[in-house]
Structure formats: structure tokens, C-alpha cells
PDB file of C-alpha atoms and ligand atoms in Angstrom:
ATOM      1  CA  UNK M   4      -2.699 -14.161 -16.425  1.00 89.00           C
ATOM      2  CA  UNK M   5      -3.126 -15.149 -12.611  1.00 94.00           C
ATOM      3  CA  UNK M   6      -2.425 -12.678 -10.208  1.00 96.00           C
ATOM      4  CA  UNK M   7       1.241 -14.362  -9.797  1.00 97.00           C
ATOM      5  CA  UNK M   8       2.295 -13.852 -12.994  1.00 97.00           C
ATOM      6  CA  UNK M   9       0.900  -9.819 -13.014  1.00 97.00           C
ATOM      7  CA  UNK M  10       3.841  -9.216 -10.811  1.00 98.00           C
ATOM      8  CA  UNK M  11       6.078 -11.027 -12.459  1.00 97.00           C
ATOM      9  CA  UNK M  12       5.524  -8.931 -15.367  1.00 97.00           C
ATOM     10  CA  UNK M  13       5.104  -6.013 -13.670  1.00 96.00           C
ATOM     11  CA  UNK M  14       8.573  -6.356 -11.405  1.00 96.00           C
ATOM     12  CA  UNK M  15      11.226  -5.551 -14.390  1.00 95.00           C
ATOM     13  CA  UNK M  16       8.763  -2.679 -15.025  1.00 95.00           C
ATOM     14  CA  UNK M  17       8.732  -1.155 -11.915  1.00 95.00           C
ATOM     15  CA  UNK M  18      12.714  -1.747 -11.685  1.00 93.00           C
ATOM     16  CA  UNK M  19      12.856   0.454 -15.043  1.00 94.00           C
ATOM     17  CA  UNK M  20      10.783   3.435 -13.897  1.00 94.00           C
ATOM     18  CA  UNK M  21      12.164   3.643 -10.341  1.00 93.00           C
ATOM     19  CA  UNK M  22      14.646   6.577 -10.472  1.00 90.00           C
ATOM     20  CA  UNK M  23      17.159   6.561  -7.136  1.00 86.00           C
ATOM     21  CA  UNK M  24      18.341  10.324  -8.221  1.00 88.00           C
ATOM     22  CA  UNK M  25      14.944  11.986  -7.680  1.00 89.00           C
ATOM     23  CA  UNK M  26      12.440  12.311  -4.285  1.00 89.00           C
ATOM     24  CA  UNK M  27      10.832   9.048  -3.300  1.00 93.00           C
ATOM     25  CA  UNK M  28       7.594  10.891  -3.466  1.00 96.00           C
ATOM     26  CA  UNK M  29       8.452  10.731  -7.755  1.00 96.00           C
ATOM     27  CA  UNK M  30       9.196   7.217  -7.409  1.00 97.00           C
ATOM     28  CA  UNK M  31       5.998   6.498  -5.006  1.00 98.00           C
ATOM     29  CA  UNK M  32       3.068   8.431  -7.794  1.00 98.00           C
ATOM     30  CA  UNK M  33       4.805   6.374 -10.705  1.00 97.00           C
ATOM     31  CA  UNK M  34       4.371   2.852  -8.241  1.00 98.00           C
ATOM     32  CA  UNK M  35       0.785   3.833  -7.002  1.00 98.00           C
ATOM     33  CA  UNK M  36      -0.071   4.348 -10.892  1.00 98.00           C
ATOM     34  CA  UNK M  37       1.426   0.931 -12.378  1.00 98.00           C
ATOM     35  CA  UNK M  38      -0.205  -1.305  -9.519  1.00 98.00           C
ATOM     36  CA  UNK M  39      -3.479   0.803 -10.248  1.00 98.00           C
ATOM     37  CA  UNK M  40      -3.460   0.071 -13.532  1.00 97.00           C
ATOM     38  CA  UNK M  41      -2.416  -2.938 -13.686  1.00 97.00           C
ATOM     39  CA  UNK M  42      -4.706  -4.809 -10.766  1.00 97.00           C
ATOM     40  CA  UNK M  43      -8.086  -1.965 -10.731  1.00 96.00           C
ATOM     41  CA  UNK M  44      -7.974  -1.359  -7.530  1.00 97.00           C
ATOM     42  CA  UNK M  45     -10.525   1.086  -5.823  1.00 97.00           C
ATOM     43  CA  UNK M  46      -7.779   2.605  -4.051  1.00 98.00           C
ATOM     44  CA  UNK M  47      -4.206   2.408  -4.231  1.00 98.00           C
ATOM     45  CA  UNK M  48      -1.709   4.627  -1.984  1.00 98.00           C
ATOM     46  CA  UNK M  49       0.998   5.741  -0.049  1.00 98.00           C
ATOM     47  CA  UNK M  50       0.994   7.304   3.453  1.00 98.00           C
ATOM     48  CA  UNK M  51       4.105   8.975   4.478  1.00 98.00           C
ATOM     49  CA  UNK M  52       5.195   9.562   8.437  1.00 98.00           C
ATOM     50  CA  UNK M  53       5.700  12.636   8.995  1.00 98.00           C
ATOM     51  CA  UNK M  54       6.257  13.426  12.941  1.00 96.00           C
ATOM     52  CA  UNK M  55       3.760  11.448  14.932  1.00 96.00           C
ATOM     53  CA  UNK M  56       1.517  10.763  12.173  1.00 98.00           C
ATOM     54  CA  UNK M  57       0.735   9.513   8.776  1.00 98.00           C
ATOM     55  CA  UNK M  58       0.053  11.792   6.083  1.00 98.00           C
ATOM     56  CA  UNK M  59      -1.716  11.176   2.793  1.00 98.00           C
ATOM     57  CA  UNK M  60       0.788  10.834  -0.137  1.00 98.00           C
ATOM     58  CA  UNK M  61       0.737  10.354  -3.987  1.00 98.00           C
ATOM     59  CA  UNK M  62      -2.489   8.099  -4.241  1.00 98.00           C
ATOM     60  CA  UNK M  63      -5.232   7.074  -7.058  1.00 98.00           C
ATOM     61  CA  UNK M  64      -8.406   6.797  -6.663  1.00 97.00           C
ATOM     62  CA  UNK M  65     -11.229   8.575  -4.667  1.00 96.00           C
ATOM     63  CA  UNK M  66     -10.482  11.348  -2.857  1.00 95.00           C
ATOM     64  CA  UNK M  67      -8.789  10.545   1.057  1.00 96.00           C
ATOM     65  CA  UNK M  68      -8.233  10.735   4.983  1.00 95.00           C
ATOM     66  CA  UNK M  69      -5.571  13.191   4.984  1.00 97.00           C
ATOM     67  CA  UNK M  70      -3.839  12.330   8.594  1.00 97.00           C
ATOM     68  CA  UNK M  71      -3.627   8.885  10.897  1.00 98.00           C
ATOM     69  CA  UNK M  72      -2.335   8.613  13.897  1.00 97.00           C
ATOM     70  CA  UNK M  73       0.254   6.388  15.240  1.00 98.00           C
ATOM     71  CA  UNK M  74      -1.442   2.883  15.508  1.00 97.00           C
ATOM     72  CA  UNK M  75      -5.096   3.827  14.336  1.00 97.00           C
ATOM     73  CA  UNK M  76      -6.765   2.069  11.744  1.00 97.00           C
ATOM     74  CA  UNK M  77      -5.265  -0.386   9.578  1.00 98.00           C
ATOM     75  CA  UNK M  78      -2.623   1.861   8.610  1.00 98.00           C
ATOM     76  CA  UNK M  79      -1.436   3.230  12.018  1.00 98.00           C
ATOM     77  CA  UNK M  80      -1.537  -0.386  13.389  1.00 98.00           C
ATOM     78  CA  UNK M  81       1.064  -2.163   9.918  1.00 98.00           C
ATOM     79  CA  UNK M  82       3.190   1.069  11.294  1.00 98.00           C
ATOM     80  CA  UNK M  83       2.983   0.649  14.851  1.00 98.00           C
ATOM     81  CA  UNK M  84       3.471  -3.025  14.280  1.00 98.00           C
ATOM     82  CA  UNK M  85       6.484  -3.383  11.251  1.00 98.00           C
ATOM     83  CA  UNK M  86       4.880  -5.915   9.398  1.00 98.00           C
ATOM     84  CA  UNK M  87       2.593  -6.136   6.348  1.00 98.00           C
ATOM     85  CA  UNK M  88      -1.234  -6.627   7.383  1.00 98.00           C
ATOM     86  CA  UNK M  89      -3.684  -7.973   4.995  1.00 98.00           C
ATOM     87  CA  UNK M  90      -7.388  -7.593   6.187  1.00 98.00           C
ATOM     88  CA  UNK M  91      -9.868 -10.033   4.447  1.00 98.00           C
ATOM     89  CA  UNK M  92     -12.922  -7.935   5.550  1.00 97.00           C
ATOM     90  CA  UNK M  93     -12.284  -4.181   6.659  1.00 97.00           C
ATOM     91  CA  UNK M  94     -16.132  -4.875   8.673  1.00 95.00           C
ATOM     92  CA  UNK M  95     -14.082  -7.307  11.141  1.00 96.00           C
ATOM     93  CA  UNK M  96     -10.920  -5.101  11.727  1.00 95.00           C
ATOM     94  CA  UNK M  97     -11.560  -3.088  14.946  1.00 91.00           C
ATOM     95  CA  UNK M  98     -10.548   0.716  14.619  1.00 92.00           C
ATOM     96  CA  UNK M  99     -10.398   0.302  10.732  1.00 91.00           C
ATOM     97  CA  UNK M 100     -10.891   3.685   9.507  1.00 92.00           C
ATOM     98  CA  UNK M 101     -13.844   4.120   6.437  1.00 90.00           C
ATOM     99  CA  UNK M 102     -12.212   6.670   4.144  1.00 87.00           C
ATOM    100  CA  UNK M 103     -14.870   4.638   1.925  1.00 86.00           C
ATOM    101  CA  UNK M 104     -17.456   2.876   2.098  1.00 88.00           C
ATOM    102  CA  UNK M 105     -17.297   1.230  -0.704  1.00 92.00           C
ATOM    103  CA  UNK M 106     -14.123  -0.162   0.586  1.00 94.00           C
ATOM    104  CA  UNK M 107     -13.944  -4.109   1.227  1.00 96.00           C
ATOM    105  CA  UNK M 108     -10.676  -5.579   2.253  1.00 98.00           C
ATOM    106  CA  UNK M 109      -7.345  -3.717   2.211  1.00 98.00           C
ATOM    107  CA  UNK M 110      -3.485  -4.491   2.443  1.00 98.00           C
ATOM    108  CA  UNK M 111      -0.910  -2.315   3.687  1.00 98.00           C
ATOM    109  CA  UNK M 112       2.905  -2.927   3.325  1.00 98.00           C
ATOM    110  CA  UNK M 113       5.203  -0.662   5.555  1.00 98.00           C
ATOM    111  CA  UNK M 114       8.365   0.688   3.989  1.00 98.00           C
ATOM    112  CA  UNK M 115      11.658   0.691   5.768  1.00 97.00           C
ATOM    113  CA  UNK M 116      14.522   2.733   5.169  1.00 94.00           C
ATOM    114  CA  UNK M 117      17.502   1.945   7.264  1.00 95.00           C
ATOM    115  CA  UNK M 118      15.342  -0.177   9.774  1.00 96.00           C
ATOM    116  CA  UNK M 119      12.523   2.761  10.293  1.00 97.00           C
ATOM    117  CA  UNK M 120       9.119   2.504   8.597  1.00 98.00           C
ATOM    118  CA  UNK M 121       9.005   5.673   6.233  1.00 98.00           C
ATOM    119  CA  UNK M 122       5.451   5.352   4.636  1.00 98.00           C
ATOM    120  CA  UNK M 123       2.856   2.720   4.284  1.00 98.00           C
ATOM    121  CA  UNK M 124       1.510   1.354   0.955  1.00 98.00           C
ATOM    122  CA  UNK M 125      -2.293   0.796   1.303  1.00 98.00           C
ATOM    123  CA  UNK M 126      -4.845  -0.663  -1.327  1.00 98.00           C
ATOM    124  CA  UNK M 127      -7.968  -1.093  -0.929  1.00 98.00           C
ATOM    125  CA  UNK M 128     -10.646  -3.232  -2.610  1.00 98.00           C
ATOM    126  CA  UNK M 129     -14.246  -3.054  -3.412  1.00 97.00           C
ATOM    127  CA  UNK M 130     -14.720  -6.768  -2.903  1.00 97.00           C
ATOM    128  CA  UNK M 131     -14.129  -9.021   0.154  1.00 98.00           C
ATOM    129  CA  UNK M 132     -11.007 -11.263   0.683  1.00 98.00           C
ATOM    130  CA  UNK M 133      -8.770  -9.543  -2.459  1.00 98.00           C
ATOM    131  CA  UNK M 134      -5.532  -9.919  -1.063  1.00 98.00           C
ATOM    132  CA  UNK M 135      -3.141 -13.173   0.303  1.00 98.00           C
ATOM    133  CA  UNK M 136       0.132 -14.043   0.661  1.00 98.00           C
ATOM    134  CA  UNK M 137       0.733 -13.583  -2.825  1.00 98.00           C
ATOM    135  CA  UNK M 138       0.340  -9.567  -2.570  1.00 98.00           C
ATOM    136  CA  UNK M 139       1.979  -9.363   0.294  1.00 98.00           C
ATOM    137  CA  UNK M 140       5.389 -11.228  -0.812  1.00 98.00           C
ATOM    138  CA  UNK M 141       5.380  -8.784  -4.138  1.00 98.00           C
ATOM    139  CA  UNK M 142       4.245  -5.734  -2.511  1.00 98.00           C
ATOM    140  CA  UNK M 143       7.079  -5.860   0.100  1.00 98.00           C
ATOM    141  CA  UNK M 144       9.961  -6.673  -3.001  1.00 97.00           C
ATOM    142  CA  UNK M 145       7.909  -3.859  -5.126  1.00 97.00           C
ATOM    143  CA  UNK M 146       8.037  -1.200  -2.006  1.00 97.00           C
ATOM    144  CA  UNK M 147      11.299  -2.402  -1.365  1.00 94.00           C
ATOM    145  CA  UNK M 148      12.629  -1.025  -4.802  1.00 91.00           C
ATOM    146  CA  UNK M 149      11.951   2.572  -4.477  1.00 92.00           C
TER     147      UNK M 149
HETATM  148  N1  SME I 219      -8.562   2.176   5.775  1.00 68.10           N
HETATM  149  C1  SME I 219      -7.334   2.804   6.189  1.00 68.10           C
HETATM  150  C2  SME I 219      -7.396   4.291   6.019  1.00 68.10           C
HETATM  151  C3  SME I 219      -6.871   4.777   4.710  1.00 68.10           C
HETATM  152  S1  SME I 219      -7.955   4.591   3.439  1.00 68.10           S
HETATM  153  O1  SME I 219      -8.318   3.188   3.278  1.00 68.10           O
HETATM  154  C4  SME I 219      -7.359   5.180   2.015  1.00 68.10           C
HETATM  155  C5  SME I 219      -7.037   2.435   7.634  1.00 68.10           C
HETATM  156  O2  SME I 219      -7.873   1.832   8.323  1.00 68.10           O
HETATM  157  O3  SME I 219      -5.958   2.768   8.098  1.00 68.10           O
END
């Protein structure tokens, strides 16, 4: 299966396990877990704003920066900025922040409830140039289901 058709499958799936009667954070472990499984990513996660900041949510993987500030690393700036970033090479993004080294590339998808970015979704690769276009169209419709 090409990567297109992994969503595709994995859309209705997502649709089924997303509960609207319980806490997004419920909704936001069972997402992380699905797109980990299905794709391997090295790292696959939510950051939630909380006041000024972002703070680490339901995530798998290795362990995490707990706190990012508004428009700091590749996570602060998809916040500060509305809009889904995808970073071929985490090396050539300036301010990215290294949770891990081992990290390549990375995408993060902000989520928007009622016009206000609520969390981020960030994944992050262990090999350059992981994510397009193609994540970033099914990440948005996935984040925008829970
Ligand atoms: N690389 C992110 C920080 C979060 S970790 O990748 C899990 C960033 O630059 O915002």
C-alpha cells in the first residue's frame, strides 16, 4: 500500500474510534496510537496550548520536551503561524528544537477549534524528507475529526 492509500484505510478507522462525548485528550492518545502504528514513526504527538505555551500531551515514542513557547521551534512557529509546516530536514529549520537527535524531518498540523489553534500534532521521523503534501492534506482531515 502507498502512503495514499494508508490513510484511506485508516480515515473510516479513525472516524469509528473518535468519541465526541469524552475529553479530546481520550480522543488525541487513541489518534497518536493509530498513526504510530500504522506509519512507524519515531515520534508521534500532540502538544496542547495551555496559556502562553505548549505543553506536551498524549504522545508515543521516546520520552519529550515538556513546554514550548509561543513561536519557538517548529512547533511554536505552525502555532504562531496557523498553518501546517512540513520540514524536509529539521538540520535546515532555524530554532528547531532537538528533543532527539535521532530526529530527521518532522510535520506539525495545528488544530483549530472555533477559529483558535488548540494543540499541535507533531511527528517526527528518523529519516530525511518523510513527509509532503500527502501528510499534510490527511493529517489536517484526521486532526480535524477529533
Ligand atoms: N522538534 C519540535 C519539538 C518537539 S519534539 O520534536 C517532540 C520543535 O522544533 O518544535
Amino acid at each position: 500500500m502507498n502512503k495514499r492509500e494508508q490513510y484511506e484505510d485508516l480515515l473510516p478507522q479513525v472516524q469509528a474510534v473518535m468519541d465526541e462525548n469524552v475529553d479530546i485528550i481520550a480522543n488525541m492518545a487513541n489518534l497518536t496510537a493509530m498513526l504510530h502504528e500504522t506509519f512507524g514513526f519515531w515520534w508521534t504527538g500532540f502538544y496542547r496550548v495551555i496559556g502562553d505555551e505548549l505543553v506536551l500531551g498524549p504522545f508515543q515514542g521516546p520520552l519529550a520536551c515538556t513546554r514550548i513557547p509561543f513561536g519557538r521551534g517548529v512547533c511554536g512557529s505552525a502555532w504562531k503561524e496557523r498553518k501546517t509546516l512540513v520540514v524536509p530536514d529539521v538540520e535546515q529549520f532555524p530554532g528547531h528544537i532537538a528533543c532527539s537527535s535521532a530526529s530527521r524531518s518532522e510535520i506539525v498540523v495545528p488544530v483549530f477549534q472555533n477559529d483558535e489553534v488548540v494543540a499541535v500534532l507533531d511527528i517526527d521521523s528518523d529519516r530525511l524528507g518523510t513527509f509532503d503534501d500527502v501528510d499534510a492534506q490527511y493529517l489536517e482531515q484526521l486532526v480535524g475529526r477529533l
